[in-house]
Coordinates of C-alpha atoms and ligand atoms in Angstrom, one line a residue:
X77 CA -57.7 74.7 -72.5
X78 CA -61.0 73.8 -73.9
X79 CA -60.9 69.9 -74.2
X80 CA -60.6 68.8 -77.7
X81 CA -64.1 67.7 -78.8
X82 CA -64.7 64.5 -80.6
X83 CA -67.5 62.8 -82.4
X84 CA -68.0 59.2 -82.3
X85 CA -69.8 57.5 -85.5
X86 CA -70.9 53.9 -84.3
X87 CA -70.9 53.0 -80.7
X88 CA -70.4 49.3 -81.2
X89 CA -67.9 47.1 -79.5
X90 CA -64.8 49.2 -80.1
X91 CA -66.8 52.4 -79.8
X92 CA -67.8 51.5 -76.1
X93 CA -64.5 50.3 -75.6
X94 CA -63.1 53.9 -76.7
X95 CA -65.5 55.8 -74.5
X96 CA -65.2 53.5 -71.3
X97 CA -60.8 54.1 -71.8
X98 CA -61.3 57.5 -72.3
X99 CA -63.2 58.6 -69.4
X100 CA -61.4 56.1 -67.1
X101 CA -58.1 57.3 -68.1
X102 CA -59.1 61.0 -68.6
X103 CA -56.4 62.5 -66.2
X104 CA -53.4 60.4 -67.4
X105 CA -54.7 60.8 -71.0
X106 CA -54.9 64.8 -70.3
X107 CA -51.3 64.9 -68.9
X108 CA -50.5 63.4 -71.7
X109 CA -51.8 65.0 -74.7
X110 CA -51.8 68.6 -72.9
X111 CA -55.0 69.2 -73.1
X112 CA -58.3 67.0 -72.3
X113 CA -60.2 64.9 -75.1
X114 CA -64.0 64.4 -74.9
X115 CA -66.4 62.4 -76.9
X116 CA -69.2 65.0 -76.5
X117 CA -71.2 63.6 -79.5
X118 CA -72.2 60.3 -80.6
X119 CA -74.1 59.2 -83.7
X120 CA -75.5 55.6 -83.8
X121 CA -79.1 54.2 -85.5
X122 CA -79.9 52.5 -82.1
X123 CA -79.7 55.9 -80.0
X124 CA -81.2 54.1 -76.9
X125 CA -78.4 51.9 -76.7
X126 CA -75.9 54.6 -77.5
X127 CA -77.3 56.6 -75.0
X128 CA -77.2 54.3 -72.2
X129 CA -73.8 53.8 -72.9
X130 CA -72.3 57.4 -72.7
X131 CA -74.6 58.5 -70.0
X132 CA -77.1 61.6 -70.4
X133 CA -74.1 64.2 -70.5
X134 CA -73.5 62.9 -74.2
X135 CA -75.8 64.0 -77.1
X136 CA -76.5 61.0 -78.9
X137 CA -78.2 61.3 -82.5
X138 CA -79.3 58.9 -85.2
X139 CA -77.9 61.2 -88.3
X140 CA -74.0 61.2 -88.6
X141 CA -74.0 63.7 -90.8
X142 CA -75.2 66.0 -87.5
X143 CA -71.8 65.5 -86.2
X144 CA -69.9 66.3 -89.0
X145 CA -72.1 69.4 -89.1
X146 CA -71.3 70.3 -85.6
X147 CA -68.5 73.2 -85.7
X148 CA -67.6 72.3 -82.1
X149 CA -66.5 69.1 -83.1
X150 CA -62.5 69.0 -83.9
X151 CA -61.9 65.0 -84.3
X152 CA -64.7 62.5 -86.2
X153 CA -64.0 58.6 -85.5
X154 CA -65.6 56.6 -88.0
X155 CA -66.5 53.1 -86.6
X156 CA -69.1 52.1 -88.7
X157 CA -67.1 49.7 -91.2
X158 CA -67.4 48.8 -94.7
X159 CA -66.6 51.1 -98.0
X160 CA -70.8 52.5 -98.5
X161 CA -71.7 54.8 -96.0
X162 CA -68.4 55.0 -94.1
X163 CA -66.6 56.2 -97.3
X164 CA -69.0 59.0 -97.9
X165 CA -69.0 60.3 -94.3
X166 CA -65.4 60.2 -94.1
X167 CA -64.8 62.1 -97.3
X168 CA -67.5 64.8 -95.9
X169 CA -65.7 64.9 -92.5
X170 CA -62.3 65.9 -94.4
X171 CA -64.2 68.5 -96.5
X172 CA -65.6 69.6 -93.6
X173 CA -62.1 70.1 -92.0
X174 CA -62.7 67.6 -89.5
X175 CA -59.8 65.2 -88.4
X176 CA -60.7 61.8 -88.6
X177 CA -59.8 58.4 -86.7
X178 CA -60.9 55.2 -88.2
X179 CA -60.3 51.4 -87.4
X180 CA -61.8 50.7 -90.9
X181 CA -59.0 48.7 -93.0
X182 CA -61.3 48.0 -95.6
X183 CA -62.3 51.6 -96.5
X184 CA -58.2 52.5 -96.4
X185 CA -57.1 49.5 -97.9
X186 CA -59.6 49.9 -101.0
X187 CA -60.1 53.9 -101.1
X188 CA -56.7 54.9 -99.1
X189 CA -55.3 56.6 -102.0
X190 CA -58.4 58.7 -102.3
X191 CA -58.8 59.6 -98.9
X192 CA -55.3 60.7 -98.0
X193 CA -55.3 63.0 -100.8
X194 CA -58.3 64.6 -99.8
X195 CA -56.8 64.9 -96.2
X196 CA -53.7 66.3 -97.3
X197 CA -55.2 68.5 -99.6
X198 CA -57.6 69.8 -96.4
X199 CA -54.5 69.9 -94.1
X200 CA -56.2 67.1 -92.0
X201 CA -55.0 64.2 -90.2
X202 CA -56.4 60.8 -91.2
X203 CA -55.4 58.6 -88.2
X204 CA -55.7 54.5 -88.5
X205 CA -53.7 53.0 -86.1
X206 CA -56.5 50.4 -84.7
X207 CA -57.0 49.3 -88.5
X208 CA -53.9 46.8 -88.6
X209 CA -53.5 44.5 -85.5
X210 CA -56.0 46.0 -82.9
X211 CA -54.4 47.0 -80.1
X212 CA -50.5 46.7 -81.2
X213 CA -48.9 49.9 -82.3
X214 CA -47.6 48.8 -85.6
X215 CA -48.6 51.6 -87.7
X216 CA -46.6 54.0 -85.2
X217 CA -43.7 51.5 -85.1
X218 CA -43.6 51.3 -88.7
X219 CA -43.9 55.1 -89.6
X220 CA -42.1 56.8 -86.7
X221 CA -40.1 54.0 -84.6
X222 CA -38.6 52.3 -87.6
X223 CA -38.3 55.3 -90.0
X224 CA -34.2 55.0 -89.8
X225 CA -34.5 51.9 -91.9
X226 CA -34.8 50.4 -95.5
X227 CA -37.7 48.1 -94.3
X228 CA -36.9 44.6 -96.0
X229 CA -39.9 42.7 -95.2
X230 CA -43.0 42.4 -92.7
X231 CA -45.0 39.2 -91.7
X232 CA -47.4 38.9 -89.7
X233 CA -50.4 36.9 -88.3
X234 CA -53.0 39.8 -88.2
X235 CA -56.4 38.0 -88.2
X236 CA -57.1 36.6 -84.7
X237 CA -60.1 34.6 -86.0
X238 CA -58.3 32.5 -88.3
X239 CA -55.2 31.9 -85.9
X240 CA -57.7 30.6 -83.4
X241 CA -58.9 28.0 -85.8
X242 CA -55.2 27.0 -86.8
X243 CA -54.4 26.7 -83.1
X244 CA -57.5 24.7 -82.2
X245 CA -57.2 22.3 -85.5
X246 CA -53.3 21.7 -84.6
X247 CA -54.4 21.1 -80.4
X248 CA -57.4 18.8 -81.5
X249 CA -56.0 17.2 -84.7
X250 CA -59.6 18.7 -86.1
X251 CA -60.4 19.6 -89.4
X252 CA -61.5 23.1 -90.6
X253 CA -65.1 23.0 -90.7
X254 CA -65.4 21.5 -87.6
X255 CA -63.5 24.1 -85.7
X256 CA -65.3 26.9 -87.4
X257 CA -68.3 26.0 -86.5
X258 CA -66.9 25.8 -83.1
X259 CA -65.4 29.1 -83.0
X260 CA -68.8 30.5 -84.2
X261 CA -70.5 28.9 -81.4
X262 CA -67.9 30.4 -78.7
X263 CA -68.1 33.5 -80.5
X264 CA -64.8 33.9 -81.8
X265 CA -65.7 34.0 -85.5
X266 CA -68.7 36.1 -86.9
X267 CA -71.8 34.3 -88.3
X268 CA -70.6 35.6 -91.7
X269 CA -66.6 35.0 -91.5
X270 CA -65.9 35.2 -94.8
X271 CA -63.6 38.1 -94.8
X272 CA -61.3 36.3 -92.0
X273 CA -61.4 33.0 -93.2
X274 CA -60.6 33.8 -97.0
X275 CA -57.9 35.9 -96.0
X276 CA -59.3 39.7 -97.0
X277 CA -59.4 40.9 -93.6
X278 CA -55.3 40.0 -93.4
X279 CA -55.1 41.5 -96.9
X280 CA -56.3 44.8 -95.9
X281 CA -54.0 45.0 -93.2
X282 CA -51.1 43.8 -94.8
X283 CA -51.8 46.3 -97.7
X284 CA -51.8 49.2 -95.3
X285 CA -48.7 48.0 -93.8
X286 CA -47.0 47.7 -97.4
X287 CA -47.9 51.1 -98.3
X288 CA -46.2 52.5 -95.0
X289 CA -43.2 50.4 -95.3
X290 CA -42.3 51.0 -99.2
X291 CA -43.8 54.4 -99.7
X292 CA -46.1 53.0 -102.1
X293 CA -49.9 53.7 -102.6
X294 CA -52.3 51.5 -101.0
X295 CA -53.2 48.8 -103.8
X296 CA -55.5 46.1 -102.4
X297 CA -56.6 44.9 -105.8
X298 CA -52.6 43.8 -106.4
X299 CA -52.7 41.6 -103.3
X300 CA -52.7 38.0 -103.7
X301 CA -55.3 36.5 -101.2
X302 CA -55.6 33.2 -100.1
X303 CA -57.3 32.2 -97.1
X304 CA -57.6 28.9 -94.9
X305 CA -60.3 26.8 -96.0
X306 CA -59.1 24.3 -97.6
X307 CA -56.6 23.4 -95.0
X308 CA -56.4 19.7 -93.7
X309 CA -55.6 18.8 -90.4
X310 CA -53.1 16.2 -92.1
X311 CA -51.2 19.0 -93.5
X312 CA -50.9 20.6 -90.3
X313 CA -50.0 17.1 -88.7
X314 CA -47.1 16.4 -91.5
X315 CA -45.9 20.1 -91.0
X316 CA -45.4 19.3 -87.2
X317 CA -43.2 16.2 -87.8
X318 CA -40.8 18.3 -89.8
X319 CA -40.8 21.0 -87.3
X320 CA -43.0 23.9 -88.6
X321 CA -46.3 25.0 -87.7
X322 CA -49.1 26.5 -90.6
X323 CA -50.0 30.1 -90.0
X324 CA -52.1 32.4 -92.2
X325 CA -49.4 35.4 -92.8
X326 CA -49.6 38.6 -94.4
X327 CA -46.3 39.1 -96.1
X328 CA -44.8 42.2 -98.1
X329 CA -41.3 42.1 -99.1
X330 CA -39.1 44.1 -101.1
X331 CA -37.4 42.3 -103.7
X332 CA -34.9 43.3 -106.7
X333 CA -38.0 43.1 -109.2
X334 CA -40.7 44.9 -106.9
X335 CA -42.9 44.2 -104.2
X336 CA -44.3 41.0 -102.9
X337 CA -47.8 41.5 -101.0
X338 CA -49.6 38.4 -100.2
X339 CA -52.0 36.7 -97.5
X340 CA -52.0 32.6 -97.7
X341 CA -51.3 30.0 -95.0
X342 CA -47.5 29.3 -94.4
X343 CA -45.2 26.7 -92.7
X344 CA -43.2 28.9 -90.5
X345 CA -40.2 26.9 -88.3
X346 CA -41.7 25.8 -84.8
X347 CA -38.7 27.4 -83.3
X348 CA -39.7 30.9 -84.3
X349 CA -41.5 33.3 -81.8
X350 CA -44.2 33.6 -84.3
X351 CA -44.7 30.4 -84.9
X352 CA -46.0 30.0 -81.1
X353 CA -48.5 33.1 -81.2
X354 CA -51.8 31.0 -80.5
X355 CA -55.3 31.7 -80.0
X356 CA -56.7 34.6 -81.6
X357 CA -53.5 36.8 -80.7
X358 CA -51.7 38.8 -83.2
X359 CA -48.1 39.1 -83.8
X360 CA -45.9 41.3 -86.9
X361 CA -42.3 40.7 -87.8
X362 CA -40.7 43.4 -89.3
X363 CA -37.3 43.0 -91.0
X364 CA -35.4 46.4 -91.0
X365 CA -31.5 47.1 -92.9
X366 CA -30.5 48.5 -89.7
X367 CA -32.6 47.2 -86.7
X368 CA -32.8 43.6 -87.9
X369 CA -36.0 41.5 -86.9
X370 CA -38.4 43.3 -84.5
X371 CA -41.1 41.7 -83.3
X372 CA -44.6 42.9 -82.0
X373 CA -47.3 41.1 -80.2
X374 CA -50.9 41.9 -78.7
X375 CA -54.4 41.9 -79.3
X376 CA -55.5 42.3 -82.6
X377 CA -59.2 42.9 -81.6
X378 CA -61.9 43.0 -79.0
X379 CA -63.2 46.5 -77.4
X380 CA -60.6 48.2 -75.3
X381 CA -57.8 46.6 -77.4
X382 CA -58.7 48.6 -80.2
X383 CA -59.9 51.3 -78.2
X384 CA -56.2 51.2 -76.9
X385 CA -55.1 52.4 -80.3
X386 CA -58.2 54.6 -81.5
X387 CA -57.3 57.0 -78.3
X388 CA -53.2 56.9 -79.2
X389 CA -54.9 58.2 -82.3
X390 CA -56.8 61.1 -80.7
X391 CA -53.8 61.9 -78.4
X392 CA -51.5 62.3 -81.5
X393 CA -54.1 64.3 -83.1
X394 CA -54.4 66.6 -80.2
X395 CA -50.4 67.3 -79.9
X396 CA -50.3 67.9 -83.6
X397 CA -53.4 69.4 -84.7
X398 CA -51.8 72.9 -84.4
X399 CA -48.9 72.1 -86.2
X400 CA -48.1 73.2 -89.6
X401 CA -49.6 70.1 -91.6
X402 CA -46.3 69.7 -93.7
X403 CA -44.5 68.9 -90.4
X404 CA -46.9 66.4 -89.3
X405 CA -45.8 62.4 -89.9
X406 CA -47.4 61.7 -93.4
X407 CA -50.2 59.3 -93.8
X408 CA -48.2 56.6 -95.4
X409 CA -44.8 57.4 -93.8
X410 CA -43.3 59.0 -96.8
X411 CA -44.0 62.9 -98.0
X412 CA -46.9 62.5 -100.8
X413 CA -44.4 63.7 -103.7
X414 CA -41.7 61.1 -102.4
X415 CA -43.8 58.0 -102.7
X416 CA -42.0 55.2 -104.8
X417 CA -43.3 53.3 -108.1
X418 CA -42.2 50.2 -107.5
X419 CA -44.4 47.8 -108.9
X420 CA -46.6 44.8 -106.7
X421 CA -45.4 41.9 -108.2
X422 CA -47.8 39.4 -109.6
X423 CA -47.8 36.0 -107.5
X424 CA -46.3 34.1 -110.3
X425 CA -42.9 36.4 -109.6
X426 CA -43.2 35.6 -106.1
X427 CA -39.8 33.5 -104.8
X428 CA -40.6 31.2 -101.8
X429 CA -40.2 27.7 -100.7
X430 CA -42.9 25.0 -100.6
X431 CA -44.6 22.1 -98.8
X432 CA -46.1 19.9 -101.2
X433 CA -48.3 16.6 -100.4
X434 CA -48.8 14.2 -102.9
X435 CA -51.1 11.4 -102.3
X436 CA -49.4 8.5 -104.4
X437 CA -50.0 5.0 -105.9
X438 CA -47.3 3.2 -103.4
X439 CA -45.1 1.3 -106.3
X440 CA -41.9 1.2 -107.4
X441 CA -40.3 4.5 -109.2
X442 CA -42.8 6.9 -108.0
X443 CA -40.3 8.9 -106.0
X444 CA -37.9 8.8 -108.5
X445 CA -40.8 10.0 -111.0
X446 CA -41.7 12.9 -108.8
X447 CA -38.3 14.2 -107.8
X448 CA -36.7 13.6 -111.3
X449 CA -39.8 16.0 -112.7
X450 CA -38.9 18.6 -110.0
X451 CA -35.4 18.4 -111.0
X452 CA -36.1 18.9 -114.6
X453 CA -38.0 22.2 -113.8
X454 CA -34.8 23.3 -111.5
X455 CA -36.6 23.2 -108.1
X456 CA -34.5 21.5 -105.5
X457 CA -35.7 19.6 -102.9
X458 CA -35.1 20.3 -99.2
X459 CA -36.4 17.4 -97.6
X460 CA -38.7 14.4 -98.4
X461 CA -41.4 12.5 -96.1
X462 CA -42.6 9.5 -96.9
X463 CA -45.2 7.8 -94.8
X464 CA -46.0 3.9 -94.7
X465 CA -49.1 3.0 -96.8
X466 CA -50.5 1.0 -93.8
X467 CA -50.7 4.2 -91.9
X468 CA -52.1 6.3 -94.5
X469 CA -54.8 4.4 -96.3
X470 CA -55.1 1.5 -93.6
X471 CA -54.2 -2.1 -93.4
X472 CA -52.7 -3.6 -96.7
X473 CA -53.0 0.0 -98.1
X474 CA -51.7 0.7 -101.7
X475 CA -51.4 4.3 -101.6
X476 CA -49.5 6.7 -99.4
X477 CA -48.6 10.2 -98.8
X478 CA -45.3 11.8 -100.3
X479 CA -44.5 15.4 -98.6
X480 CA -41.9 17.4 -100.2
X481 CA -40.4 20.5 -98.7
X482 CA -38.4 22.7 -101.5
X483 CA -35.9 25.4 -101.5
X484 CA -36.9 28.9 -102.8
X485 CA -38.7 28.5 -106.2
X486 CA -40.4 31.0 -108.5
X487 CA -44.1 30.3 -107.9
X488 CA -44.7 30.5 -111.9
X489 CA -42.0 27.6 -112.2
X490 CA -43.7 25.9 -109.1
X491 CA -47.1 26.2 -110.8
X492 CA -45.8 24.8 -114.4
X493 CA -44.4 21.6 -112.3
X494 CA -47.3 21.2 -110.1
X495 CA -49.8 20.9 -113.4
X496 CA -47.0 18.3 -114.6
X497 CA -47.0 16.2 -111.6
X498 CA -50.8 16.0 -111.3
X499 CA -51.2 14.5 -114.7
X500 CA -48.9 11.5 -113.3
X501 CA -51.0 8.3 -113.4
X502 CA -49.4 7.7 -109.9
X503 CA -50.6 10.7 -108.3
X504 CA -54.2 9.8 -107.2
X505 CA -55.2 13.3 -105.8
X506 CA -55.0 16.7 -106.1
X507 CA -51.6 18.1 -105.0
X508 CA -51.7 19.9 -101.8
X509 CA -49.3 22.8 -101.6
X510 CA -48.8 25.2 -99.0
X511 CA -45.9 27.5 -99.1
X512 CA -43.1 28.2 -96.7
X513 CA -41.4 31.1 -95.0
X514 CA -38.1 30.8 -93.2
X515 CA -38.7 34.2 -91.8
X516 CA -34.9 34.6 -90.8
Ligands
LIG207 N1 -61.9 40.0 -87.8 C1 -60.5 40.4 -87.1 C2 -59.6 39.3 -86.6 C3 -60.4 41.6 -86.5 O1 -60.4 38.0 -86.5 O2 -58.8 39.7 -86.4 C4 -60.9 43.0 -86.9 O3 -59.7 43.0 -88.0

């Protein structure tokens, strides 16, 4: 049978990896897919560089629309990124009856509902394994492998840049700004790292996982997003002393009131496997009612790891494109007419436990005042750690750090209590609050 023909839009790091892996493993991929898969046309603004990657046998153009317009092309891979031209091209490819493979988490987290609806109406597939956790087949696991389960929660380290920075901060006792500069110098962080360090990239990814896990529309605008820019080495050190590591987690959880969807730094018990995921690696824990906890670990970025996911989608589409569209795996795991209307909860309704650090005057009654105020708000304390003033504020120092771990509390209740605590004259600096997840 004639090989399936693929058009590639954008041949940067992931595009090159896709081309190379597809070529290197073409015989095995053909045996798996039942048909050859070939990239026969590439669009890139830098045509000379693109041609040097793919060689003379592949047509290179600078106009992505020429790829979409080519009737020979069965599948379009979009690796341009962003919401602008990428969105227009994906919609045009769908309208032209092409199946689409994309690694564009931002596009799908924000415009996924519109894109999947257009694809369903046209009877084409939009596959996006590479959009979440790079080479880890987490979309496949959620959508197919765990399909028997009522998924209860997902917690993932789904941004390698921030995990690298946090690992370095912990290993070397350095603050965020110092490590970020080093990460940029080494090429681990981009020149403009905003989406990574502010938690936006992780929020795009957890939004997609949430939709698939719970059968809800993609709703990036409802996600709570907090990055790692405010984290200090001091809190990483104290967390360690209490038996925790701090990780940037993407969390989505089913509760009686609705769905939690949030990204923020979290204390995780050091004994959990996910707490020991270091450097730029990614890991996702999924809890299903039947299976319990499952853990997925691997490279969340990079040329060939991400290509691994792109090509898995190409093989899936090659196997399924002749099937009746109604018998394919639905884009968001649930049939489009069987989606849930579970609401995504505002952050004030989220229930979690907390690490609090208060810089306080080292004088009689301070601890009693602080714990009394928390008790009055109905917040139960799990552990307290107080450092010696000398250790915190130097020889003869008069202030110290009071670290409190709480039991589960509604975030709105915690916000009110923190506002009151902050007003105490003996609380000398802005209170540090980091959420804590036991993940058990
Ligand atoms: N910038 C991402 C990360 C990879 O650092 O994990 C692409 O999503």
